[in-house]
Tab-separated table of C-alpha atoms and ligand atoms in Angstrom:
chain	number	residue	atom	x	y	z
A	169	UNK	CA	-0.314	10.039	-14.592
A	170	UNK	CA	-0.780	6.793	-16.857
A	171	UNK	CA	-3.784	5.495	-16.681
A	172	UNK	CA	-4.081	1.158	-17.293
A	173	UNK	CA	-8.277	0.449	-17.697
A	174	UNK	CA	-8.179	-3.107	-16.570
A	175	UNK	CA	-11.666	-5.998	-17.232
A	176	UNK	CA	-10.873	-7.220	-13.943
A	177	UNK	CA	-8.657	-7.537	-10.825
A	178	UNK	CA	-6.707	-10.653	-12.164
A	179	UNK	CA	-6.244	-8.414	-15.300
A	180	UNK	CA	-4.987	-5.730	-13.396
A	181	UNK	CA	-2.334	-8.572	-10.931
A	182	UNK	CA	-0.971	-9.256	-14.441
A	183	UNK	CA	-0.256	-5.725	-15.569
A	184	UNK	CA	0.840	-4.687	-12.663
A	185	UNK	CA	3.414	-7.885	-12.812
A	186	UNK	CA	4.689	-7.106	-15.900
A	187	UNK	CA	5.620	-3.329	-14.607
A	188	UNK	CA	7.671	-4.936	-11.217
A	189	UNK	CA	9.459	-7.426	-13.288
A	190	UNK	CA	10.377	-5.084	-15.436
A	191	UNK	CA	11.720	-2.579	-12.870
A	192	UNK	CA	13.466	-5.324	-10.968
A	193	UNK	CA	15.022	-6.022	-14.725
A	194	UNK	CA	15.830	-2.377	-14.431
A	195	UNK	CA	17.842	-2.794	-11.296
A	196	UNK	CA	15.236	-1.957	-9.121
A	197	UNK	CA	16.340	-2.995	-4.899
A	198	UNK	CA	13.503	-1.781	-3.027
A	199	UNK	CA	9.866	-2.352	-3.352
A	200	UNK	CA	7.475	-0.440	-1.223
A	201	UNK	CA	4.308	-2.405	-0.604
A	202	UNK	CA	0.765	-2.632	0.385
A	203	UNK	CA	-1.940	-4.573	1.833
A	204	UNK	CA	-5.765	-4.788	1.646
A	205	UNK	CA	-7.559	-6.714	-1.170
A	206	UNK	CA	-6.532	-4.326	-4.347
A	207	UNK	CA	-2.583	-5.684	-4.223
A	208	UNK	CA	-3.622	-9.506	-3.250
A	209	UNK	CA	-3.824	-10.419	-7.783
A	210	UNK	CA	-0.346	-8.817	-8.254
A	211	UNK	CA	1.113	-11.314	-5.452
A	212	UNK	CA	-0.448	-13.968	-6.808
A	213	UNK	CA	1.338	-13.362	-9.947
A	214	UNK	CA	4.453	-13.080	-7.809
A	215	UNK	CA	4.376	-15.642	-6.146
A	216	UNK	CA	3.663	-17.673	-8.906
A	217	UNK	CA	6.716	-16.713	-11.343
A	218	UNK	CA	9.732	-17.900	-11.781
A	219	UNK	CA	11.329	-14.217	-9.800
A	220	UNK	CA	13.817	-14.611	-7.135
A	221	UNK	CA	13.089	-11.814	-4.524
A	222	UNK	CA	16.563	-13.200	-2.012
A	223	UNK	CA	17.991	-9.925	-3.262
A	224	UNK	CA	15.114	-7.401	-3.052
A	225	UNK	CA	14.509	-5.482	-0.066
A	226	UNK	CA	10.594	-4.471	0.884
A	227	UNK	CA	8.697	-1.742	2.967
A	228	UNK	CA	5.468	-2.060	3.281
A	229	UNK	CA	3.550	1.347	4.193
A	230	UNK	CA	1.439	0.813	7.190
A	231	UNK	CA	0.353	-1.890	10.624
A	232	UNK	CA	-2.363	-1.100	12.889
A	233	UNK	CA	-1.064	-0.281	16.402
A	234	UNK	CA	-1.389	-2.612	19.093
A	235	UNK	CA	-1.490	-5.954	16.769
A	236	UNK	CA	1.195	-8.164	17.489
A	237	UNK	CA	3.013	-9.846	14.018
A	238	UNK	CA	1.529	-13.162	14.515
A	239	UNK	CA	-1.826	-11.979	14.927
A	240	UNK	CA	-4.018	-12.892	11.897
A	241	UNK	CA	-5.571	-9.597	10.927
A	242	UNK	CA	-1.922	-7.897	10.840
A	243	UNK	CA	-0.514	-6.372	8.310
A	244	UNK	CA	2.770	-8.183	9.119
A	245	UNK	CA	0.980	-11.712	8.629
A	246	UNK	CA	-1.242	-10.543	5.530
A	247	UNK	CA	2.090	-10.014	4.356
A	248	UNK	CA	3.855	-13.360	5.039
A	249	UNK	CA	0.688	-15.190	3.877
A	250	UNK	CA	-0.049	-13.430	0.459
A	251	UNK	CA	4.273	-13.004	-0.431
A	252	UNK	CA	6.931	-13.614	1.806
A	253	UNK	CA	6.221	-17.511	2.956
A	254	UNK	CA	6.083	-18.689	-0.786
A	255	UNK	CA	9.089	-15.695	-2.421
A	256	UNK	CA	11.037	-14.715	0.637
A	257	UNK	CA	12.951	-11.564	0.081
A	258	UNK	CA	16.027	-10.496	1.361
A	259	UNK	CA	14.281	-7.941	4.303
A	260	UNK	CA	10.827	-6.905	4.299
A	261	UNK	CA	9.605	-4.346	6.860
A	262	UNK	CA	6.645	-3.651	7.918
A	263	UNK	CA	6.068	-0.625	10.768
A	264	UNK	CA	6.410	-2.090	14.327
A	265	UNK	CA	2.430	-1.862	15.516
A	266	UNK	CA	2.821	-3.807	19.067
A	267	UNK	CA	5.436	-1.120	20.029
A	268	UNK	CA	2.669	1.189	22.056
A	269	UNK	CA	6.058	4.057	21.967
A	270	UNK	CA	4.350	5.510	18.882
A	271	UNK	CA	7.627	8.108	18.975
A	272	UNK	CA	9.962	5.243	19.035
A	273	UNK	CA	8.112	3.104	16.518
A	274	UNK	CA	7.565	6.385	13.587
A	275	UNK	CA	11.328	7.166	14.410
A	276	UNK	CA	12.591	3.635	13.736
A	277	UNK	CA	10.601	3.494	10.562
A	278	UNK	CA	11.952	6.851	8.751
A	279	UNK	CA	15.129	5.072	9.545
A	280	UNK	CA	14.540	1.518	7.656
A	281	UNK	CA	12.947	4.130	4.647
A	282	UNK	CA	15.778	6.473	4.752
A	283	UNK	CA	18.519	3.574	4.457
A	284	UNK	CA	16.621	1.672	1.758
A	285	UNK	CA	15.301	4.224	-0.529
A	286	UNK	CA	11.982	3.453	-2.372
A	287	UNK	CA	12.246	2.426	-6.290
A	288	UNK	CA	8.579	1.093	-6.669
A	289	UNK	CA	6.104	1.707	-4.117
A	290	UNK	CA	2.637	-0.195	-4.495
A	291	UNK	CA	-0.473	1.695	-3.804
A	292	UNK	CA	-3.994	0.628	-2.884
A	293	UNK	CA	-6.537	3.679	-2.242
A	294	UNK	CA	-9.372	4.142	0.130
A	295	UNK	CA	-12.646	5.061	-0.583
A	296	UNK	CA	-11.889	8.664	0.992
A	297	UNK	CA	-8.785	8.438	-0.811
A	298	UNK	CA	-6.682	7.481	1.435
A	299	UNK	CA	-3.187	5.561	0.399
A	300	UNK	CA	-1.879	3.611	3.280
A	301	UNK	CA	-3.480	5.163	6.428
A	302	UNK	CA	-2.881	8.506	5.326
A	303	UNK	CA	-6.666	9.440	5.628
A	304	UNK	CA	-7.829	13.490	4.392
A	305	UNK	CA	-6.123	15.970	5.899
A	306	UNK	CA	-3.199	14.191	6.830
A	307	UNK	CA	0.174	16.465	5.669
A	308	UNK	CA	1.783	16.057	1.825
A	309	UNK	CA	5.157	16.161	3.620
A	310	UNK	CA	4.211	13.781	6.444
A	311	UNK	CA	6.612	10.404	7.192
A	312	UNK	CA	5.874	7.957	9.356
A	313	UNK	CA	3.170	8.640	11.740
A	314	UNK	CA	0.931	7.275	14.211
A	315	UNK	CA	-2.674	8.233	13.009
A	316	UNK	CA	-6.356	7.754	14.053
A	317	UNK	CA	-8.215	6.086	11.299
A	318	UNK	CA	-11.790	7.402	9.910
A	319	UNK	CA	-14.943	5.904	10.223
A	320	UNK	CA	-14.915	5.351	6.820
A	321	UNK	CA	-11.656	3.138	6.948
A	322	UNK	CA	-12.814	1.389	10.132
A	323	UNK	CA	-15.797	0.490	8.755
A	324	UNK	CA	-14.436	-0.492	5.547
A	325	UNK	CA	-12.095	-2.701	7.379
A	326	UNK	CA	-14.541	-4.736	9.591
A	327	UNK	CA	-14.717	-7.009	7.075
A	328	UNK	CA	-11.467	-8.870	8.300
A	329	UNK	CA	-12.613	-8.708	11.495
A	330	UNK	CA	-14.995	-10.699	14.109
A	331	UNK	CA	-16.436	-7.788	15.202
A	332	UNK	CA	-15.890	-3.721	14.090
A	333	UNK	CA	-14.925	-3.021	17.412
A	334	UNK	CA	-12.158	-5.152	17.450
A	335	UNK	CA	-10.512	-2.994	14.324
A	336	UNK	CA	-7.770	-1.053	15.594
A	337	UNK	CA	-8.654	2.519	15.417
A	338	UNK	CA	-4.629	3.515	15.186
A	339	UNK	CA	-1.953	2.945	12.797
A	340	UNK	CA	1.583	3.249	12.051
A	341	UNK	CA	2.147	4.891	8.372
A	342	UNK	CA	4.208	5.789	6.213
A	343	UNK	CA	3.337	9.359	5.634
A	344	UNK	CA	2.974	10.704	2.409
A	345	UNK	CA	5.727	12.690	1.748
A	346	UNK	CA	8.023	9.175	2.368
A	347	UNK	CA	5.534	8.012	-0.822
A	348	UNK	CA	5.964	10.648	-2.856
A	349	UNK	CA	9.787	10.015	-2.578
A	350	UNK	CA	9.433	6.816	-4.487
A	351	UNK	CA	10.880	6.684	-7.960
A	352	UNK	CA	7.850	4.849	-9.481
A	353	UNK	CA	4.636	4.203	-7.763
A	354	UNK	CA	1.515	1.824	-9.350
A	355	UNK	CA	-1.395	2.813	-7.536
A	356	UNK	CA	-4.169	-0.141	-7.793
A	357	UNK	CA	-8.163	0.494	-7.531
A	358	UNK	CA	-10.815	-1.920	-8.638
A	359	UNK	CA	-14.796	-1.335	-7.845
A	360	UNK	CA	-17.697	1.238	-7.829
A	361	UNK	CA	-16.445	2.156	-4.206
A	362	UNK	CA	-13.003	3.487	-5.378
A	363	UNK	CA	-14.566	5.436	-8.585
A	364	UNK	CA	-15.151	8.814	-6.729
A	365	UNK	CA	-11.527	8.146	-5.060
A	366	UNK	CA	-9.681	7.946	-8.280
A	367	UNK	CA	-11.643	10.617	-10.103
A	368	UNK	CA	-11.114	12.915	-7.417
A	369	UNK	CA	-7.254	11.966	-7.434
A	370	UNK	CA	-6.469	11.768	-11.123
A	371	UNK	CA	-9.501	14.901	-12.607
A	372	UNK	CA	-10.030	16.584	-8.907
A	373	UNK	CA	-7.538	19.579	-7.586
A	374	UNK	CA	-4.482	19.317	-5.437
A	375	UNK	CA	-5.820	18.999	-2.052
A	376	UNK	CA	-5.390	17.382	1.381
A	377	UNK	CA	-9.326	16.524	1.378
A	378	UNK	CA	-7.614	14.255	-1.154
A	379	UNK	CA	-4.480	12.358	-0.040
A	380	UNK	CA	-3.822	10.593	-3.465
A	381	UNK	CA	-4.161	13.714	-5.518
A	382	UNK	CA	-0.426	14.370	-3.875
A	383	UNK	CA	0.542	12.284	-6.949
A	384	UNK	CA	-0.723	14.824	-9.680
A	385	UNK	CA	2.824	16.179	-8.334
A	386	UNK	CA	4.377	12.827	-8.865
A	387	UNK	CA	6.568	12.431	-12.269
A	388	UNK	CA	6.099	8.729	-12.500
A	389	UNK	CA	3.268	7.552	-11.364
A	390	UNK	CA	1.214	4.330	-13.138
A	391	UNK	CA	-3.546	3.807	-12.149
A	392	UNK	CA	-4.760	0.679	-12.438
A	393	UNK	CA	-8.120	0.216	-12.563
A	394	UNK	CA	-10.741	-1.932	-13.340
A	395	UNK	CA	-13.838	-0.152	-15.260
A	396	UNK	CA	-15.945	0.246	-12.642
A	397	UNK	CA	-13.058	2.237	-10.693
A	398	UNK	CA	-12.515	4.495	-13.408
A	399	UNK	CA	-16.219	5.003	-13.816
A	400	UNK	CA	-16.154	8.655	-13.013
A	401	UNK	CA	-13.058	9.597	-14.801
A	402	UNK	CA	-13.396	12.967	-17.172
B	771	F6P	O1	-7.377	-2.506	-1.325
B	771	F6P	P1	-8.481	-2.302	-0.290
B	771	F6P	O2	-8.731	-3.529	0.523
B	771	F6P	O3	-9.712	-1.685	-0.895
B	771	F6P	O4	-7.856	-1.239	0.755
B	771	F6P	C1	-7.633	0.077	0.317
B	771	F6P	C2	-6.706	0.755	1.284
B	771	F6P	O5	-7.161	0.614	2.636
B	771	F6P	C3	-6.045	0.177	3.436
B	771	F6P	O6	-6.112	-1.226	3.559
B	771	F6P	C4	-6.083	0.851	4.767
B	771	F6P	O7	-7.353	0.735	5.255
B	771	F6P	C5	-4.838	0.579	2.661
B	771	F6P	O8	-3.686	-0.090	3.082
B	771	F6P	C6	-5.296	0.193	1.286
B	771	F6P	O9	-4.499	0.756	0.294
């Protein structure tokens, strides 16, 4: 694992820029992407160059269930607001969450992955370690799932809501065996709230308690984090 230590977030946007451009330079097709708050510098630094994404395909990892895409708090729309209105790309997917056929939904998904196979996937972690909704415990070999998120996740999610009981408590995800997949992945973590995360993913053991120490098993795999997330590190 390389390890970037970052001053801050709009430090880390910029590194992490740097490594897309260069893979799409490479003749990277498919980016796999995230949401929350950790990814939100790097697409400000895409959406601000001078790239043109009409030929790149994206997959982003995970939607809540039962959130239509024009609902403000979906992944879909964080998606379209932070990227895809100002750099369209050629197709961007994002899981089907208002399709209540969870069976259906997970089966179309492995599909879209499948045909467009993963050359950069874009990580964010949780504070239990979670990357996309995979949460502890969840399979290394999983793909796309429907899965009930933790209290931990809920609650660290309220934030973007009115009220914590209107966070979905389901989502579809990518699982991580789809991640691991990837030919590259950048995993991004800034604050005192991921530092136990990423120590336990980059120093910790192997383990499912852990879902991002699946990529100790990963040959390419780039952490960004600020100081404060890489607090704890040995
Ligand atoms: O980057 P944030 O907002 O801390 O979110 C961390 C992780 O939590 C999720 O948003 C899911 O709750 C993941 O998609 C993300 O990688």
């Amino acid at each position: 694992m390389n390890i970037i230590k970052v001053k801050n977030t709009e430090m880390g946007g910029k590194e992490a820029f740097k490594l897309v451009k260069e893979d799409l330079e490479n003749g990277a097709k498919v980016l796999g992407l995230a949401t929350g708050s950790s990814p939100i510098t790097l697409y400000n630094e895409m959406t601000s160059s001078d790239l043109d994404f009409s030929n790149i395909t994206s997959v982003n990892l995970d939607e809540y269930v039962g959130l239509d895409a024009d609902n403000e708090q979906s992944y879909h729309y964080f998606m379209k607001d932070h990227l895809f209105n100002k750099k369209p790309f050629k197709n961007s997917y994002v899981p089907d969450g208002s399709n209540p056929d969870a069976e259906a939904a997970t089966k179309e998904y492995d599909k879209i992955i499948e045909e467009n196979p993963i050359d950069l996937q874009i990580l964010g972690i949780g504070r239990n370690g979670h990357i996309g909704f995979n949460e502890p415990g969840s399979p290394f070999d999983g793909t796309t799932r429907k899965v009930g998120l933790t209290e931990s996740t809920i609650e660290a999610n309220t934030r973007f809501f009115e009220d914590e009981k209107d966070v979905p408590r389901f989502a579809y995800s990518m699982g991580i065996g789809s991640i691991m997949k990837a030919k590259k992945i950048i995993l991004l973590a800034y604050g005192e709230a991921k530092a136990d995360a990423i120590a336990a993913t980059v120093d910790g053991p192997v383990t499912e308690d852990c879902p991002a120490s699946a990529l100790q098993n990963h040959p390419d795999v780039t952490i960004i984090v600020d100081d404060a997330a890489a607090s704890k590190l040995k």
